[in-house]
PDB file of C-alpha atoms in Angstrom:
ATOM      1  CA  UNK K   1     -14.005 -21.912  17.377  1.00 88.00           C
ATOM      2  CA  UNK K   2     -15.592 -18.686  17.476  1.00 95.00           C
ATOM      3  CA  UNK K   3     -14.824 -16.529  13.950  1.00 95.00           C
ATOM      4  CA  UNK K   4     -13.508 -13.608  16.020  1.00 94.00           C
ATOM      5  CA  UNK K   5     -11.397 -16.589  18.010  1.00 93.00           C
ATOM      6  CA  UNK K   6      -9.916 -17.818  14.506  1.00 93.00           C
ATOM      7  CA  UNK K   7      -9.369 -14.451  13.107  1.00 94.00           C
ATOM      8  CA  UNK K   8      -7.310 -13.525  16.271  1.00 91.00           C
ATOM      9  CA  UNK K   9      -5.397 -16.901  15.871  1.00 91.00           C
ATOM     10  CA  UNK K  10      -4.057 -16.167  12.513  1.00 94.00           C
ATOM     11  CA  UNK K  11      -1.194 -14.163  11.829  1.00 95.00           C
ATOM     12  CA  UNK K  12       1.593 -13.528   9.258  1.00 96.00           C
ATOM     13  CA  UNK K  13       4.096 -16.452   9.689  1.00 97.00           C
ATOM     14  CA  UNK K  14       7.554 -15.590   7.971  1.00 96.00           C
ATOM     15  CA  UNK K  15       8.981 -18.949   8.635  1.00 97.00           C
ATOM     16  CA  UNK K  16       8.078 -22.388   7.783  1.00 98.00           C
ATOM     17  CA  UNK K  17       9.050 -25.841   8.290  1.00 97.00           C
ATOM     18  CA  UNK K  18       9.607 -28.311   5.003  1.00 95.00           C
ATOM     19  CA  UNK K  19       6.442 -30.276   6.015  1.00 98.00           C
ATOM     20  CA  UNK K  20       4.098 -30.263   3.155  1.00 98.00           C
ATOM     21  CA  UNK K  21       0.681 -29.290   2.698  1.00 98.00           C
ATOM     22  CA  UNK K  22      -1.440 -31.921   2.152  1.00 98.00           C
ATOM     23  CA  UNK K  23      -3.772 -32.496  -1.051  1.00 98.00           C
ATOM     24  CA  UNK K  24      -6.720 -32.608   1.021  1.00 98.00           C
ATOM     25  CA  UNK K  25      -5.631 -29.198   2.984  1.00 98.00           C
ATOM     26  CA  UNK K  26      -5.081 -27.991  -0.637  1.00 98.00           C
ATOM     27  CA  UNK K  27      -8.391 -29.038  -1.769  1.00 98.00           C
ATOM     28  CA  UNK K  28      -9.938 -27.003   1.389  1.00 98.00           C
ATOM     29  CA  UNK K  29      -8.170 -24.073   0.425  1.00 98.00           C
ATOM     30  CA  UNK K  30      -9.196 -23.870  -3.011  1.00 98.00           C
ATOM     31  CA  UNK K  31     -13.056 -24.697  -1.519  1.00 98.00           C
ATOM     32  CA  UNK K  32     -12.873 -21.538   0.527  1.00 98.00           C
ATOM     33  CA  UNK K  33     -11.454 -19.682  -2.353  1.00 98.00           C
ATOM     34  CA  UNK K  34     -14.078 -20.830  -4.443  1.00 98.00           C
ATOM     35  CA  UNK K  35     -17.085 -19.819  -1.945  1.00 98.00           C
ATOM     36  CA  UNK K  36     -15.362 -16.408  -1.739  1.00 98.00           C
ATOM     37  CA  UNK K  37     -18.070 -13.576  -2.859  1.00 98.00           C
ATOM     38  CA  UNK K  38     -16.890 -11.284  -5.744  1.00 98.00           C
ATOM     39  CA  UNK K  39     -18.375  -7.994  -7.267  1.00 98.00           C
ATOM     40  CA  UNK K  40     -21.734  -8.789  -9.486  1.00 98.00           C
ATOM     41  CA  UNK K  41     -20.668 -12.474  -8.727  1.00 98.00           C
ATOM     42  CA  UNK K  42     -18.515 -12.158 -12.094  1.00 98.00           C
ATOM     43  CA  UNK K  43     -15.748 -14.157 -10.113  1.00 98.00           C
ATOM     44  CA  UNK K  44     -12.650 -13.148 -12.241  1.00 98.00           C
ATOM     45  CA  UNK K  45     -10.231 -14.559  -9.467  1.00 98.00           C
ATOM     46  CA  UNK K  46      -7.974 -16.911 -11.005  1.00 98.00           C
ATOM     47  CA  UNK K  47      -5.368 -19.041  -9.069  1.00 98.00           C
ATOM     48  CA  UNK K  48      -1.759 -20.679  -9.747  1.00 98.00           C
ATOM     49  CA  UNK K  49      -1.078 -23.141  -6.765  1.00 98.00           C
ATOM     50  CA  UNK K  50       2.862 -23.702  -6.485  1.00 98.00           C
ATOM     51  CA  UNK K  51       4.112 -26.453  -4.557  1.00 97.00           C
ATOM     52  CA  UNK K  52       7.087 -28.197  -6.981  1.00 97.00           C
ATOM     53  CA  UNK K  53      10.711 -27.330  -6.409  1.00 97.00           C
ATOM     54  CA  UNK K  54      10.918 -25.751  -9.873  1.00 98.00           C
ATOM     55  CA  UNK K  55       8.164 -23.546  -9.163  1.00 98.00           C
ATOM     56  CA  UNK K  56       8.731 -22.157  -5.869  1.00 98.00           C
ATOM     57  CA  UNK K  57      12.307 -21.261  -7.353  1.00 98.00           C
ATOM     58  CA  UNK K  58      10.491 -19.192 -10.088  1.00 98.00           C
ATOM     59  CA  UNK K  59       8.564 -17.592  -7.305  1.00 98.00           C
ATOM     60  CA  UNK K  60      11.573 -17.072  -5.552  1.00 98.00           C
ATOM     61  CA  UNK K  61      12.995 -14.604  -8.155  1.00 98.00           C
ATOM     62  CA  UNK K  62      10.008 -12.444  -7.975  1.00 98.00           C
ATOM     63  CA  UNK K  63       9.082 -12.894  -3.720  1.00 98.00           C
ATOM     64  CA  UNK K  64      10.364 -13.801  -0.533  1.00 98.00           C
ATOM     65  CA  UNK K  65       7.843 -16.890   0.466  1.00 98.00           C
ATOM     66  CA  UNK K  66      10.051 -17.352   3.353  1.00 98.00           C
ATOM     67  CA  UNK K  67      10.559 -21.045   2.713  1.00 98.00           C
ATOM     68  CA  UNK K  68       6.522 -21.921   2.431  1.00 98.00           C
ATOM     69  CA  UNK K  69       6.086 -25.204   0.921  1.00 98.00           C
ATOM     70  CA  UNK K  70       2.878 -23.925  -1.088  1.00 98.00           C
ATOM     71  CA  UNK K  71       2.444 -20.629  -2.678  1.00 98.00           C
ATOM     72  CA  UNK K  72      -0.766 -19.480  -4.146  1.00 98.00           C
ATOM     73  CA  UNK K  73      -0.508 -16.562  -6.867  1.00 98.00           C
ATOM     74  CA  UNK K  74      -3.899 -15.037  -6.662  1.00 98.00           C
ATOM     75  CA  UNK K  75      -4.575 -13.002  -9.781  1.00 98.00           C
ATOM     76  CA  UNK K  76      -7.730 -11.230 -11.484  1.00 98.00           C
ATOM     77  CA  UNK K  77      -8.967 -11.194 -14.975  1.00 98.00           C
ATOM     78  CA  UNK K  78      -9.549  -7.307 -15.614  1.00 97.00           C
ATOM     79  CA  UNK K  79     -12.013  -8.063 -18.178  1.00 97.00           C
ATOM     80  CA  UNK K  80     -14.172 -10.127 -16.222  1.00 97.00           C
ATOM     81  CA  UNK K  81     -14.283  -7.924 -13.204  1.00 97.00           C
ATOM     82  CA  UNK K  82     -17.019  -5.433 -12.238  1.00 98.00           C
ATOM     83  CA  UNK K  83     -16.545  -1.724 -13.376  1.00 98.00           C
ATOM     84  CA  UNK K  84     -17.850   1.063 -11.236  1.00 97.00           C
ATOM     85  CA  UNK K  85     -19.523   3.176 -13.787  1.00 97.00           C
ATOM     86  CA  UNK K  86     -19.065   6.710 -12.016  1.00 98.00           C
ATOM     87  CA  UNK K  87     -15.479   6.287 -12.141  1.00 98.00           C
ATOM     88  CA  UNK K  88     -14.269   2.993 -14.270  1.00 97.00           C
ATOM     89  CA  UNK K  89     -12.888   1.551 -10.883  1.00 97.00           C
ATOM     90  CA  UNK K  90     -12.222  -2.052 -11.453  1.00 97.00           C
ATOM     91  CA  UNK K  91     -12.822  -4.673  -8.828  1.00 97.00           C
ATOM     92  CA  UNK K  92      -9.682  -6.703  -9.500  1.00 97.00           C
ATOM     93  CA  UNK K  93      -8.033  -6.006  -6.183  1.00 97.00           C
ATOM     94  CA  UNK K  94     -10.924  -6.160  -4.193  1.00 98.00           C
ATOM     95  CA  UNK K  95     -12.033  -9.518  -5.244  1.00 98.00           C
ATOM     96  CA  UNK K  96      -8.711 -10.880  -5.241  1.00 98.00           C
ATOM     97  CA  UNK K  97      -8.351  -9.889  -1.429  1.00 98.00           C
ATOM     98  CA  UNK K  98     -11.595 -11.293  -0.544  1.00 98.00           C
ATOM     99  CA  UNK K  99     -10.321 -14.771  -1.863  1.00 98.00           C
ATOM    100  CA  UNK K 100      -7.260 -14.211  -0.287  1.00 98.00           C
ATOM    101  CA  UNK K 101      -8.760 -13.425   3.325  1.00 98.00           C
ATOM    102  CA  UNK K 102     -11.105 -16.593   2.655  1.00 98.00           C
ATOM    103  CA  UNK K 103      -7.989 -18.823   2.210  1.00 98.00           C
ATOM    104  CA  UNK K 104      -5.986 -17.116   5.297  1.00 98.00           C
ATOM    105  CA  UNK K 105      -8.645 -18.140   7.219  1.00 98.00           C
ATOM    106  CA  UNK K 106      -9.404 -21.626   6.243  1.00 98.00           C
ATOM    107  CA  UNK K 107      -5.792 -22.182   6.730  1.00 98.00           C
ATOM    108  CA  UNK K 108      -5.598 -20.861  10.452  1.00 97.00           C
ATOM    109  CA  UNK K 109      -8.855 -23.116  10.754  1.00 97.00           C
ATOM    110  CA  UNK K 110      -7.122 -26.187   9.544  1.00 98.00           C
ATOM    111  CA  UNK K 111      -3.847 -25.866  11.263  1.00 97.00           C
ATOM    112  CA  UNK K 112      -1.860 -24.155   8.437  1.00 98.00           C
ATOM    113  CA  UNK K 113       0.167 -20.946   8.936  1.00 98.00           C
ATOM    114  CA  UNK K 114       0.121 -18.154   6.044  1.00 98.00           C
ATOM    115  CA  UNK K 115       1.381 -14.687   5.059  1.00 98.00           C
ATOM    116  CA  UNK K 116      -0.062 -12.499   2.459  1.00 98.00           C
ATOM    117  CA  UNK K 117       2.762 -11.171   0.158  1.00 98.00           C
ATOM    118  CA  UNK K 118       2.475  -8.041  -2.137  1.00 98.00           C
ATOM    119  CA  UNK K 119       5.897  -7.484  -2.242  1.00 98.00           C
ATOM    120  CA  UNK K 120       6.666  -8.838  -5.327  1.00 98.00           C
ATOM    121  CA  UNK K 121       7.770  -8.066  -9.001  1.00 98.00           C
ATOM    122  CA  UNK K 122       4.828  -8.768 -10.828  1.00 98.00           C
ATOM    123  CA  UNK K 123       6.409  -8.765 -14.370  1.00 98.00           C
ATOM    124  CA  UNK K 124       8.709 -11.622 -13.417  1.00 98.00           C
ATOM    125  CA  UNK K 125       5.803 -13.861 -12.032  1.00 98.00           C
ATOM    126  CA  UNK K 126       3.846 -13.019 -15.051  1.00 98.00           C
ATOM    127  CA  UNK K 127       7.228 -14.078 -17.463  1.00 98.00           C
ATOM    128  CA  UNK K 128       7.732 -17.113 -15.088  1.00 98.00           C
ATOM    129  CA  UNK K 129       4.014 -18.383 -15.066  1.00 98.00           C
ATOM    130  CA  UNK K 130       3.019 -17.320 -18.550  1.00 98.00           C
ATOM    131  CA  UNK K 131       0.191 -15.141 -17.351  1.00 98.00           C
ATOM    132  CA  UNK K 132      -1.681 -13.476 -20.073  1.00 98.00           C
ATOM    133  CA  UNK K 133      -1.972  -9.681 -20.368  1.00 97.00           C
ATOM    134  CA  UNK K 134      -5.987  -9.543 -19.002  1.00 97.00           C
ATOM    135  CA  UNK K 135      -4.983 -11.450 -15.937  1.00 98.00           C
ATOM    136  CA  UNK K 136      -3.535  -9.197 -13.395  1.00 97.00           C
ATOM    137  CA  UNK K 137      -1.342 -10.816 -10.077  1.00 98.00           C
ATOM    138  CA  UNK K 138      -2.499  -9.189  -7.205  1.00 98.00           C
ATOM    139  CA  UNK K 139      -1.013 -10.959  -4.265  1.00 98.00           C
ATOM    140  CA  UNK K 140       0.954 -14.496  -3.352  1.00 98.00           C
ATOM    141  CA  UNK K 141      -0.205 -16.237  -0.677  1.00 98.00           C
ATOM    142  CA  UNK K 142       2.405 -18.346   1.180  1.00 98.00           C
ATOM    143  CA  UNK K 143       1.111 -21.421   3.029  1.00 98.00           C
ATOM    144  CA  UNK K 144       2.252 -24.003   5.333  1.00 98.00           C
ATOM    145  CA  UNK K 145       3.731 -24.798   9.066  1.00 98.00           C
ATOM    146  CA  UNK K 146       5.409 -22.111  10.773  1.00 97.00           C
ATOM    147  CA  UNK K 147       8.289 -22.964  12.997  1.00 94.00           C
ATOM    148  CA  UNK K 148       8.009 -19.678  14.666  1.00 91.00           C
ATOM    149  CA  UNK K 149       5.781 -18.616  17.529  1.00 88.00           C
ATOM    150  CA  UNK K 150       3.084 -16.652  17.226  1.00 87.00           C
ATOM    151  CA  UNK K 151       3.602 -12.869  17.744  1.00 89.00           C
ATOM    152  CA  UNK K 152       1.591 -11.067  20.127  1.00 87.00           C
ATOM    153  CA  UNK K 153      -1.235  -8.948  18.075  1.00 85.00           C
ATOM    154  CA  UNK K 154      -1.092  -5.023  18.747  1.00 88.00           C
ATOM    155  CA  UNK K 155      -4.098  -3.593  17.269  1.00 89.00           C
ATOM    156  CA  UNK K 156      -5.502  -0.202  17.490  1.00 93.00           C
ATOM    157  CA  UNK K 157      -8.494   0.420  19.085  1.00 92.00           C
ATOM    158  CA  UNK K 158     -11.823   0.166  17.476  1.00 92.00           C
ATOM    159  CA  UNK K 159     -12.351   4.121  18.178  1.00 92.00           C
ATOM    160  CA  UNK K 160      -9.531   4.801  15.674  1.00 93.00           C
ATOM    161  CA  UNK K 161     -11.433   2.858  13.016  1.00 93.00           C
ATOM    162  CA  UNK K 162     -13.827   5.834  12.543  1.00 94.00           C
ATOM    163  CA  UNK K 163     -13.779   8.896  10.241  1.00 91.00           C
ATOM    164  CA  UNK K 164     -16.622  10.657  11.957  1.00 83.00           C
ATOM    165  CA  UNK K 165     -18.446   9.111  14.609  1.00 73.00           C
TER     166      UNK K 165
END
């Protein structure tokens, strides 16, 4: 499958079966995360994988993961992330987003569905998973087998991507 076919196949699944993600599939997703580029190759991203009932209930206090049997809490270490010298901007969100995107596309490639979740309460995630202060929870990736039909993708035309062309 070409990259564009794969990218077009992926969609945000918001309903999952209870079929578990296998250990092999999880290891494949983690390998995809590990290969993702980060600013200055500092690799500040840290992951928390959650598959057990207790952990999923903890996440449920902070976010809706739509019944997915696996969630990956994607975090970044603000002390290890690259900092742009001109304005001090850190790449925590960018690096975590690249890692998440690699896992999403990998999941689609191996037959899994995902939804990227940014609507969550980070203070609850931090408390429930005992996340240190220097680690920022950036997003949650819900992973599993969707029980819904993929919606038709509606994308703006390529020309709308440009500011001045």
